[in-house]
């Protein structure tokens, strides 16, 4: 019989103190933040309050501003974008002074799904390894199978044994996390529904469970849901398979777009609609 991770908060705290935060040398200068899609920016044009804007970076990496129109933001540092905006506003505003503030970081998520103390997305605002993330999330719950965790990265499924990581300090199970990673602490016979649904979390698996039924069991979509680009993520062996689902078409014309039957451990992502 598998025992739960006993004394997990203490073990995590101790391990976090013993493990280095990064691979760089001590005292190395921190890399400037690079803006990404979905980040929320506060653009301030001094002495021109009418031009101040809080805006988000679109999926194509651009933002839209008065007098400037569209300008590329993704891939630039805050200083780099500020310099470009000074040049752009300088065509119509005399000697503009522009400040760019990253109000919210939303472009660097790691998704933690299943049996964690506080599951959900975690934005990478600094270098973070698996053990450090567990400390932030409150560890792995006893209901999860801690020995059979896994990390989804790119098209790969990477096994993670949380048990040996926490109890034995097995650093081979402690990868550095990257934006877009999905980490799963599996719970037996469930499907995971995340994102813009009213009650994100786990749904008990049954043989007749489908995408529409699973979303319905979480309370349905929120008003911000991008229902036309839902992702179903499942693993086949050591590979990650991502299936794009147009839920709108599935509901409007079920004869041509039949509902999809789910498997245990399937993950449904409902993204946020971008305005």
PDB file of C-alpha atoms in Angstrom:
ATOM      1  CA  UNK A   1       0.000   0.000   0.000  1.00  0.00           C
ATOM      2  CA  UNK A   2       1.400   3.374  -0.989  1.00  0.00           C
ATOM      3  CA  UNK A   3       1.934   5.759   1.900  1.00  0.00           C
ATOM      4  CA  UNK A   4       1.345   9.489   1.579  1.00  0.00           C
ATOM      5  CA  UNK A   5       4.270  11.906   1.603  1.00  0.00           C
ATOM      6  CA  UNK A   6       4.658  12.377   5.357  1.00  0.00           C
ATOM      7  CA  UNK A   7       5.842  15.765   6.633  1.00  0.00           C
ATOM      8  CA  UNK A   8       5.860  17.195   3.139  1.00  0.00           C
ATOM      9  CA  UNK A   9       5.876  20.931   4.065  1.00  0.00           C
ATOM     10  CA  UNK A  10       8.933  20.481   6.304  1.00  0.00           C
ATOM     11  CA  UNK A  11      10.763  18.331   3.768  1.00  0.00           C
ATOM     12  CA  UNK A  12      10.064  20.828   1.016  1.00  0.00           C
ATOM     13  CA  UNK A  13      11.240  23.763   3.100  1.00  0.00           C
ATOM     14  CA  UNK A  14      14.455  21.939   3.995  1.00  0.00           C
ATOM     15  CA  UNK A  15      15.077  20.873   0.407  1.00  0.00           C
ATOM     16  CA  UNK A  16      14.477  24.388  -0.889  1.00  0.00           C
ATOM     17  CA  UNK A  17      17.142  25.729   1.439  1.00  0.00           C
ATOM     18  CA  UNK A  18      19.656  23.127   0.267  1.00  0.00           C
ATOM     19  CA  UNK A  19      19.066  23.436  -3.473  1.00  0.00           C
ATOM     20  CA  UNK A  20      20.538  26.269  -5.580  1.00  0.00           C
ATOM     21  CA  UNK A  21      18.102  28.599  -7.277  1.00  0.00           C
ATOM     22  CA  UNK A  22      19.842  28.614 -10.606  1.00  0.00           C
ATOM     23  CA  UNK A  23      22.756  27.404 -12.651  1.00  0.00           C
ATOM     24  CA  UNK A  24      24.411  30.784 -12.999  1.00  0.00           C
ATOM     25  CA  UNK A  25      27.267  32.021 -10.859  1.00  0.00           C
ATOM     26  CA  UNK A  26      26.568  33.803  -7.593  1.00  0.00           C
ATOM     27  CA  UNK A  27      25.883  37.475  -8.030  1.00  0.00           C
ATOM     28  CA  UNK A  28      25.292  37.174 -11.788  1.00  0.00           C
ATOM     29  CA  UNK A  29      23.142  39.956 -13.216  1.00  0.00           C
ATOM     30  CA  UNK A  30      19.513  38.980 -13.685  1.00  0.00           C
ATOM     31  CA  UNK A  31      18.397  38.801 -17.296  1.00  0.00           C
ATOM     32  CA  UNK A  32      15.980  41.591 -18.283  1.00  0.00           C
ATOM     33  CA  UNK A  33      12.408  40.412 -18.669  1.00  0.00           C
ATOM     34  CA  UNK A  34      11.314  39.750 -22.246  1.00  0.00           C
ATOM     35  CA  UNK A  35       7.694  40.638 -22.982  1.00  0.00           C
ATOM     36  CA  UNK A  36       5.490  37.857 -24.340  1.00  0.00           C
ATOM     37  CA  UNK A  37       2.002  37.253 -25.725  1.00  0.00           C
ATOM     38  CA  UNK A  38      -0.859  37.798 -23.225  1.00  0.00           C
ATOM     39  CA  UNK A  39       1.258  39.959 -20.894  1.00  0.00           C
ATOM     40  CA  UNK A  40      -0.595  43.035 -19.633  1.00  0.00           C
ATOM     41  CA  UNK A  41       1.301  46.301 -20.136  1.00  0.00           C
ATOM     42  CA  UNK A  42       0.789  49.743 -18.635  1.00  0.00           C
ATOM     43  CA  UNK A  43       1.945  52.374 -21.165  1.00  0.00           C
ATOM     44  CA  UNK A  44       2.410  55.839 -19.705  1.00  0.00           C
ATOM     45  CA  UNK A  45       3.203  58.916 -21.825  1.00  0.00           C
ATOM     46  CA  UNK A  46       4.316  61.667 -19.504  1.00  0.00           C
ATOM     47  CA  UNK A  47       2.394  64.978 -19.720  1.00  0.00           C
ATOM     48  CA  UNK A  48      -0.047  63.274 -22.124  1.00  0.00           C
ATOM     49  CA  UNK A  49      -2.458  61.421 -19.861  1.00  0.00           C
ATOM     50  CA  UNK A  50      -4.941  60.894 -22.683  1.00  0.00           C
ATOM     51  CA  UNK A  51      -2.412  58.557 -24.291  1.00  0.00           C
ATOM     52  CA  UNK A  52      -1.931  56.360 -21.215  1.00  0.00           C
ATOM     53  CA  UNK A  53      -3.145  52.820 -21.850  1.00  0.00           C
ATOM     54  CA  UNK A  54      -3.351  49.461 -20.116  1.00  0.00           C
ATOM     55  CA  UNK A  55      -3.223  46.909 -22.899  1.00  0.00           C
ATOM     56  CA  UNK A  56      -2.490  43.233 -23.439  1.00  0.00           C
ATOM     57  CA  UNK A  57      -0.086  41.724 -25.935  1.00  0.00           C
ATOM     58  CA  UNK A  58      -2.034  39.877 -28.626  1.00  0.00           C
ATOM     59  CA  UNK A  59      -1.129  36.353 -29.768  1.00  0.00           C
ATOM     60  CA  UNK A  60       0.633  37.879 -32.782  1.00  0.00           C
ATOM     61  CA  UNK A  61       2.896  39.777 -30.376  1.00  0.00           C
ATOM     62  CA  UNK A  62       1.558  43.250 -31.148  1.00  0.00           C
ATOM     63  CA  UNK A  63      -0.201  45.968 -29.170  1.00  0.00           C
ATOM     64  CA  UNK A  64      -2.444  48.770 -30.460  1.00  0.00           C
ATOM     65  CA  UNK A  65      -2.034  52.306 -29.119  1.00  0.00           C
ATOM     66  CA  UNK A  66      -3.482  55.763 -29.929  1.00  0.00           C
ATOM     67  CA  UNK A  67      -1.426  57.726 -32.489  1.00  0.00           C
ATOM     68  CA  UNK A  68       0.990  54.812 -32.833  1.00  0.00           C
ATOM     69  CA  UNK A  69      -1.325  52.101 -34.155  1.00  0.00           C
ATOM     70  CA  UNK A  70       0.105  48.584 -34.048  1.00  0.00           C
ATOM     71  CA  UNK A  71       3.606  47.965 -32.786  1.00  0.00           C
ATOM     72  CA  UNK A  72       5.507  44.772 -31.997  1.00  0.00           C
ATOM     73  CA  UNK A  73       5.911  44.170 -28.249  1.00  0.00           C
ATOM     74  CA  UNK A  74       6.574  40.445 -27.858  1.00  0.00           C
ATOM     75  CA  UNK A  75      10.251  39.540 -27.866  1.00  0.00           C
ATOM     76  CA  UNK A  76      11.367  42.960 -26.610  1.00  0.00           C
ATOM     77  CA  UNK A  77      12.571  44.033 -23.187  1.00  0.00           C
ATOM     78  CA  UNK A  78      10.728  46.780 -21.346  1.00  0.00           C
ATOM     79  CA  UNK A  79      13.541  49.189 -22.192  1.00  0.00           C
ATOM     80  CA  UNK A  80      13.514  48.123 -25.831  1.00  0.00           C
ATOM     81  CA  UNK A  81       9.779  48.692 -26.190  1.00  0.00           C
ATOM     82  CA  UNK A  82      10.041  52.046 -24.388  1.00  0.00           C
ATOM     83  CA  UNK A  83      12.707  53.175 -26.859  1.00  0.00           C
ATOM     84  CA  UNK A  84      10.573  52.112 -29.826  1.00  0.00           C
ATOM     85  CA  UNK A  85       7.524  53.918 -28.425  1.00  0.00           C
ATOM     86  CA  UNK A  86       9.495  57.135 -27.895  1.00  0.00           C
ATOM     87  CA  UNK A  87      10.428  57.020 -31.579  1.00  0.00           C
ATOM     88  CA  UNK A  88       6.841  56.212 -32.630  1.00  0.00           C
ATOM     89  CA  UNK A  89       5.196  58.910 -30.479  1.00  0.00           C
ATOM     90  CA  UNK A  90       7.912  61.364 -31.481  1.00  0.00           C
ATOM     91  CA  UNK A  91       6.269  61.677 -34.896  1.00  0.00           C
ATOM     92  CA  UNK A  92       3.259  63.452 -33.351  1.00  0.00           C
ATOM     93  CA  UNK A  93       4.207  64.334 -29.759  1.00  0.00           C
ATOM     94  CA  UNK A  94       6.982  66.777 -28.893  1.00  0.00           C
ATOM     95  CA  UNK A  95       9.810  65.123 -26.946  1.00  0.00           C
ATOM     96  CA  UNK A  96       7.723  62.279 -25.533  1.00  0.00           C
ATOM     97  CA  UNK A  97       8.777  60.442 -22.390  1.00  0.00           C
ATOM     98  CA  UNK A  98       7.377  56.911 -22.262  1.00  0.00           C
ATOM     99  CA  UNK A  99       7.319  54.418 -19.400  1.00  0.00           C
ATOM    100  CA  UNK A 100       6.393  50.762 -19.900  1.00  0.00           C
ATOM    101  CA  UNK A 101       5.347  48.704 -16.882  1.00  0.00           C
ATOM    102  CA  UNK A 102       4.554  44.993 -17.024  1.00  0.00           C
ATOM    103  CA  UNK A 103       1.334  44.987 -15.005  1.00  0.00           C
ATOM    104  CA  UNK A 104       0.752  41.217 -15.244  1.00  0.00           C
ATOM    105  CA  UNK A 105       2.967  38.412 -16.498  1.00  0.00           C
ATOM    106  CA  UNK A 106       0.797  35.908 -18.379  1.00  0.00           C
ATOM    107  CA  UNK A 107       3.165  34.687 -21.074  1.00  0.00           C
ATOM    108  CA  UNK A 108       5.200  32.211 -18.989  1.00  0.00           C
ATOM    109  CA  UNK A 109       2.738  29.740 -17.445  1.00  0.00           C
ATOM    110  CA  UNK A 110       3.470  26.282 -16.105  1.00  0.00           C
ATOM    111  CA  UNK A 111       0.283  24.283 -15.514  1.00  0.00           C
ATOM    112  CA  UNK A 112       0.032  22.074 -12.427  1.00  0.00           C
ATOM    113  CA  UNK A 113      -2.814  19.581 -12.695  1.00  0.00           C
ATOM    114  CA  UNK A 114      -4.200  16.918 -10.387  1.00  0.00           C
ATOM    115  CA  UNK A 115      -3.171  16.162  -6.813  1.00  0.00           C
ATOM    116  CA  UNK A 116      -1.347  19.325  -5.763  1.00  0.00           C
ATOM    117  CA  UNK A 117      -2.178  21.481  -2.763  1.00  0.00           C
ATOM    118  CA  UNK A 118      -2.931  24.465  -5.013  1.00  0.00           C
ATOM    119  CA  UNK A 119      -3.249  23.256  -8.629  1.00  0.00           C
ATOM    120  CA  UNK A 120      -3.471  25.688 -11.514  1.00  0.00           C
ATOM    121  CA  UNK A 121      -1.168  27.872 -13.611  1.00  0.00           C
ATOM    122  CA  UNK A 122       2.027  29.266 -12.109  1.00  0.00           C
ATOM    123  CA  UNK A 123       3.771  32.104 -13.950  1.00  0.00           C
ATOM    124  CA  UNK A 124       7.560  31.780 -14.179  1.00  0.00           C
ATOM    125  CA  UNK A 125       8.822  35.148 -13.006  1.00  0.00           C
ATOM    126  CA  UNK A 126      12.251  33.645 -12.254  1.00  0.00           C
ATOM    127  CA  UNK A 127      14.143  30.383 -12.697  1.00  0.00           C
ATOM    128  CA  UNK A 128      12.247  27.639 -10.920  1.00  0.00           C
ATOM    129  CA  UNK A 129      12.826  23.913 -10.517  1.00  0.00           C
ATOM    130  CA  UNK A 130      10.251  21.261  -9.699  1.00  0.00           C
ATOM    131  CA  UNK A 131      10.958  21.109  -5.981  1.00  0.00           C
ATOM    132  CA  UNK A 132      10.747  24.877  -5.591  1.00  0.00           C
ATOM    133  CA  UNK A 133       7.418  24.844  -7.414  1.00  0.00           C
ATOM    134  CA  UNK A 134       6.095  22.135  -5.082  1.00  0.00           C
ATOM    135  CA  UNK A 135       6.939  24.389  -2.157  1.00  0.00           C
ATOM    136  CA  UNK A 136       4.851  27.191  -3.674  1.00  0.00           C
ATOM    137  CA  UNK A 137       1.947  24.869  -4.492  1.00  0.00           C
ATOM    138  CA  UNK A 138       1.735  23.173  -1.119  1.00  0.00           C
ATOM    139  CA  UNK A 139       3.171  19.847  -2.224  1.00  0.00           C
ATOM    140  CA  UNK A 140       1.567  16.657  -3.516  1.00  0.00           C
ATOM    141  CA  UNK A 141      -1.650  15.439  -1.885  1.00  0.00           C
ATOM    142  CA  UNK A 142      -1.952  11.905  -0.418  1.00  0.00           C
ATOM    143  CA  UNK A 143      -4.725  11.159  -2.954  1.00  0.00           C
ATOM    144  CA  UNK A 144      -2.239  11.498  -5.826  1.00  0.00           C
ATOM    145  CA  UNK A 145       0.031   8.748  -7.067  1.00  0.00           C
ATOM    146  CA  UNK A 146       3.267  10.561  -6.227  1.00  0.00           C
ATOM    147  CA  UNK A 147       5.440   7.879  -7.829  1.00  0.00           C
ATOM    148  CA  UNK A 148       3.783   8.217 -11.242  1.00  0.00           C
ATOM    149  CA  UNK A 149       3.829  11.960 -11.868  1.00  0.00           C
ATOM    150  CA  UNK A 150       4.855  13.304 -15.232  1.00  0.00           C
ATOM    151  CA  UNK A 151       5.867  16.427 -17.093  1.00  0.00           C
ATOM    152  CA  UNK A 152       4.498  17.260 -20.547  1.00  0.00           C
ATOM    153  CA  UNK A 153       6.961  19.316 -22.574  1.00  0.00           C
ATOM    154  CA  UNK A 154       6.810  19.799 -26.308  1.00  0.00           C
ATOM    155  CA  UNK A 155       5.695  16.444 -27.661  1.00  0.00           C
ATOM    156  CA  UNK A 156       7.195  14.406 -24.806  1.00  0.00           C
ATOM    157  CA  UNK A 157       5.924  12.831 -21.600  1.00  0.00           C
ATOM    158  CA  UNK A 158       8.679  12.835 -18.966  1.00  0.00           C
ATOM    159  CA  UNK A 159       8.143  10.658 -15.848  1.00  0.00           C
ATOM    160  CA  UNK A 160       8.551  12.445 -12.491  1.00  0.00           C
ATOM    161  CA  UNK A 161       8.705  10.527  -9.216  1.00  0.00           C
ATOM    162  CA  UNK A 162       7.671  13.080  -6.592  1.00  0.00           C
ATOM    163  CA  UNK A 163       8.194  10.486  -3.847  1.00  0.00           C
ATOM    164  CA  UNK A 164      11.931  10.051  -4.461  1.00  0.00           C
ATOM    165  CA  UNK A 165      12.355  13.741  -5.219  1.00  0.00           C
ATOM    166  CA  UNK A 166      10.977  14.890  -1.869  1.00  0.00           C
ATOM    167  CA  UNK A 167      12.001  12.016   0.423  1.00  0.00           C
ATOM    168  CA  UNK A 168      15.395  11.126  -1.042  1.00  0.00           C
ATOM    169  CA  UNK A 169      16.425  14.367  -2.744  1.00  0.00           C
ATOM    170  CA  UNK A 170      16.723  12.622  -6.124  1.00  0.00           C
ATOM    171  CA  UNK A 171      17.838  15.539  -8.309  1.00  0.00           C
ATOM    172  CA  UNK A 172      17.236  13.526 -11.475  1.00  0.00           C
ATOM    173  CA  UNK A 173      13.542  14.137 -10.728  1.00  0.00           C
ATOM    174  CA  UNK A 174      14.027  17.895 -10.275  1.00  0.00           C
ATOM    175  CA  UNK A 175      14.034  19.485 -13.759  1.00  0.00           C
ATOM    176  CA  UNK A 176      14.140  23.206 -14.280  1.00  0.00           C
ATOM    177  CA  UNK A 177      10.703  24.299 -15.448  1.00  0.00           C
ATOM    178  CA  UNK A 178      10.033  26.038 -18.744  1.00  0.00           C
ATOM    179  CA  UNK A 179       7.097  28.187 -19.938  1.00  0.00           C
ATOM    180  CA  UNK A 180       4.363  26.008 -21.402  1.00  0.00           C
ATOM    181  CA  UNK A 181       5.203  22.944 -19.277  1.00  0.00           C
ATOM    182  CA  UNK A 182       2.350  20.893 -17.836  1.00  0.00           C
ATOM    183  CA  UNK A 183       3.022  18.930 -14.628  1.00  0.00           C
ATOM    184  CA  UNK A 184       0.589  16.218 -13.540  1.00  0.00           C
ATOM    185  CA  UNK A 185       0.252  14.479 -10.177  1.00  0.00           C
ATOM    186  CA  UNK A 186      -2.202  11.792 -11.302  1.00  0.00           C
ATOM    187  CA  UNK A 187      -5.335  10.824  -9.432  1.00  0.00           C
ATOM    188  CA  UNK A 188      -6.898   7.476 -10.342  1.00  0.00           C
ATOM    189  CA  UNK A 189      -9.739   7.399 -12.874  1.00  0.00           C
ATOM    190  CA  UNK A 190     -10.246  11.108 -13.481  1.00  0.00           C
ATOM    191  CA  UNK A 191     -10.154  13.627 -16.315  1.00  0.00           C
ATOM    192  CA  UNK A 192      -8.689  17.099 -15.769  1.00  0.00           C
ATOM    193  CA  UNK A 193     -10.523  20.230 -16.952  1.00  0.00           C
ATOM    194  CA  UNK A 194      -8.603  23.508 -16.761  1.00  0.00           C
ATOM    195  CA  UNK A 195      -8.918  27.108 -17.894  1.00  0.00           C
ATOM    196  CA  UNK A 196     -12.074  29.113 -18.522  1.00  0.00           C
ATOM    197  CA  UNK A 197     -14.630  26.827 -16.918  1.00  0.00           C
ATOM    198  CA  UNK A 198     -16.622  27.694 -13.815  1.00  0.00           C
ATOM    199  CA  UNK A 199     -15.191  24.911 -11.659  1.00  0.00           C
ATOM    200  CA  UNK A 200     -11.769  23.845 -12.976  1.00  0.00           C
ATOM    201  CA  UNK A 201     -10.413  20.647 -11.491  1.00  0.00           C
ATOM    202  CA  UNK A 202     -11.013  16.920 -11.823  1.00  0.00           C
ATOM    203  CA  UNK A 203     -14.015  15.040 -13.196  1.00  0.00           C
ATOM    204  CA  UNK A 204     -14.569  11.394 -12.279  1.00  0.00           C
ATOM    205  CA  UNK A 205     -14.025   9.205 -15.325  1.00  0.00           C
ATOM    206  CA  UNK A 206     -16.870   7.043 -16.641  1.00  0.00           C
ATOM    207  CA  UNK A 207     -17.040   4.990 -19.819  1.00  0.00           C
ATOM    208  CA  UNK A 208     -19.463   7.433 -21.449  1.00  0.00           C
ATOM    209  CA  UNK A 209     -17.616  10.625 -20.478  1.00  0.00           C
ATOM    210  CA  UNK A 210     -17.144  13.063 -23.368  1.00  0.00           C
ATOM    211  CA  UNK A 211     -15.677  16.537 -23.838  1.00  0.00           C
ATOM    212  CA  UNK A 212     -19.056  18.274 -23.614  1.00  0.00           C
ATOM    213  CA  UNK A 213     -20.127  16.223 -20.579  1.00  0.00           C
ATOM    214  CA  UNK A 214     -16.876  16.899 -18.755  1.00  0.00           C
ATOM    215  CA  UNK A 215     -17.115  20.656 -19.309  1.00  0.00           C
ATOM    216  CA  UNK A 216     -20.774  20.576 -18.251  1.00  0.00           C
ATOM    217  CA  UNK A 217     -19.844  18.782 -15.021  1.00  0.00           C
ATOM    218  CA  UNK A 218     -17.440  21.620 -14.140  1.00  0.00           C
ATOM    219  CA  UNK A 219     -20.325  24.100 -14.349  1.00  0.00           C
ATOM    220  CA  UNK A 220     -19.856  25.073 -17.991  1.00  0.00           C
ATOM    221  CA  UNK A 221     -17.800  27.761 -19.697  1.00  0.00           C
ATOM    222  CA  UNK A 222     -17.100  31.218 -18.321  1.00  0.00           C
ATOM    223  CA  UNK A 223     -17.958  34.311 -20.421  1.00  0.00           C
ATOM    224  CA  UNK A 224     -14.245  34.656 -21.236  1.00  0.00           C
ATOM    225  CA  UNK A 225     -13.900  31.162 -22.749  1.00  0.00           C
ATOM    226  CA  UNK A 226     -12.497  30.800 -26.254  1.00  0.00           C
ATOM    227  CA  UNK A 227     -14.777  27.885 -27.052  1.00  0.00           C
ATOM    228  CA  UNK A 228     -13.593  27.637 -30.648  1.00  0.00           C
ATOM    229  CA  UNK A 229     -10.053  26.600 -29.705  1.00  0.00           C
ATOM    230  CA  UNK A 230     -10.281  24.098 -26.866  1.00  0.00           C
ATOM    231  CA  UNK A 231      -7.348  21.704 -26.537  1.00  0.00           C
ATOM    232  CA  UNK A 232      -7.541  18.064 -25.518  1.00  0.00           C
ATOM    233  CA  UNK A 233      -4.158  16.766 -24.347  1.00  0.00           C
ATOM    234  CA  UNK A 234      -3.542  13.061 -23.843  1.00  0.00           C
ATOM    235  CA  UNK A 235      -0.496  10.860 -23.605  1.00  0.00           C
ATOM    236  CA  UNK A 236       0.223   7.853 -25.770  1.00  0.00           C
ATOM    237  CA  UNK A 237       3.239   6.012 -24.415  1.00  0.00           C
ATOM    238  CA  UNK A 238       5.944   8.652 -23.947  1.00  0.00           C
ATOM    239  CA  UNK A 239       4.378  11.084 -26.423  1.00  0.00           C
ATOM    240  CA  UNK A 240       2.040  14.004 -25.823  1.00  0.00           C
ATOM    241  CA  UNK A 241      -0.818  14.375 -28.306  1.00  0.00           C
ATOM    242  CA  UNK A 242      -2.702  17.676 -28.609  1.00  0.00           C
ATOM    243  CA  UNK A 243      -6.120  17.680 -30.320  1.00  0.00           C
ATOM    244  CA  UNK A 244      -7.750  21.016 -31.198  1.00  0.00           C
ATOM    245  CA  UNK A 245     -11.517  21.049 -30.663  1.00  0.00           C
ATOM    246  CA  UNK A 246     -13.994  23.643 -31.928  1.00  0.00           C
ATOM    247  CA  UNK A 247     -16.605  23.385 -29.205  1.00  0.00           C
ATOM    248  CA  UNK A 248     -18.849  25.886 -30.995  1.00  0.00           C
ATOM    249  CA  UNK A 249     -19.131  23.637 -34.038  1.00  0.00           C
ATOM    250  CA  UNK A 250     -19.537  20.579 -31.829  1.00  0.00           C
ATOM    251  CA  UNK A 251     -22.563  22.163 -30.148  1.00  0.00           C
ATOM    252  CA  UNK A 252     -24.087  23.778 -33.253  1.00  0.00           C
ATOM    253  CA  UNK A 253     -23.746  20.829 -35.606  1.00  0.00           C
ATOM    254  CA  UNK A 254     -23.161  17.635 -33.587  1.00  0.00           C
ATOM    255  CA  UNK A 255     -23.972  15.441 -36.612  1.00  0.00           C
ATOM    256  CA  UNK A 256     -20.942  16.830 -38.481  1.00  0.00           C
ATOM    257  CA  UNK A 257     -18.808  17.424 -35.389  1.00  0.00           C
ATOM    258  CA  UNK A 258     -19.508  14.553 -32.971  1.00  0.00           C
ATOM    259  CA  UNK A 259     -18.638  14.848 -29.306  1.00  0.00           C
ATOM    260  CA  UNK A 260     -15.345  13.155 -28.417  1.00  0.00           C
ATOM    261  CA  UNK A 261     -15.133  10.314 -25.919  1.00  0.00           C
ATOM    262  CA  UNK A 262     -12.489  10.803 -23.221  1.00  0.00           C
ATOM    263  CA  UNK A 263      -9.926   8.529 -21.624  1.00  0.00           C
ATOM    264  CA  UNK A 264      -8.607   8.500 -18.034  1.00  0.00           C
ATOM    265  CA  UNK A 265      -5.930  11.182 -17.483  1.00  0.00           C
ATOM    266  CA  UNK A 266      -7.086  13.280 -20.456  1.00  0.00           C
ATOM    267  CA  UNK A 267      -6.590  17.012 -19.974  1.00  0.00           C
ATOM    268  CA  UNK A 268      -9.004  19.605 -21.386  1.00  0.00           C
ATOM    269  CA  UNK A 269      -7.715  23.197 -21.697  1.00  0.00           C
ATOM    270  CA  UNK A 270     -10.218  25.986 -22.343  1.00  0.00           C
ATOM    271  CA  UNK A 271      -8.212  29.139 -23.154  1.00  0.00           C
ATOM    272  CA  UNK A 272      -9.240  32.705 -22.490  1.00  0.00           C
ATOM    273  CA  UNK A 273     -10.777  34.731 -25.288  1.00  0.00           C
ATOM    274  CA  UNK A 274      -8.523  37.646 -26.242  1.00  0.00           C
ATOM    275  CA  UNK A 275     -10.256  40.897 -27.041  1.00  0.00           C
TER     276      UNK A 275
END
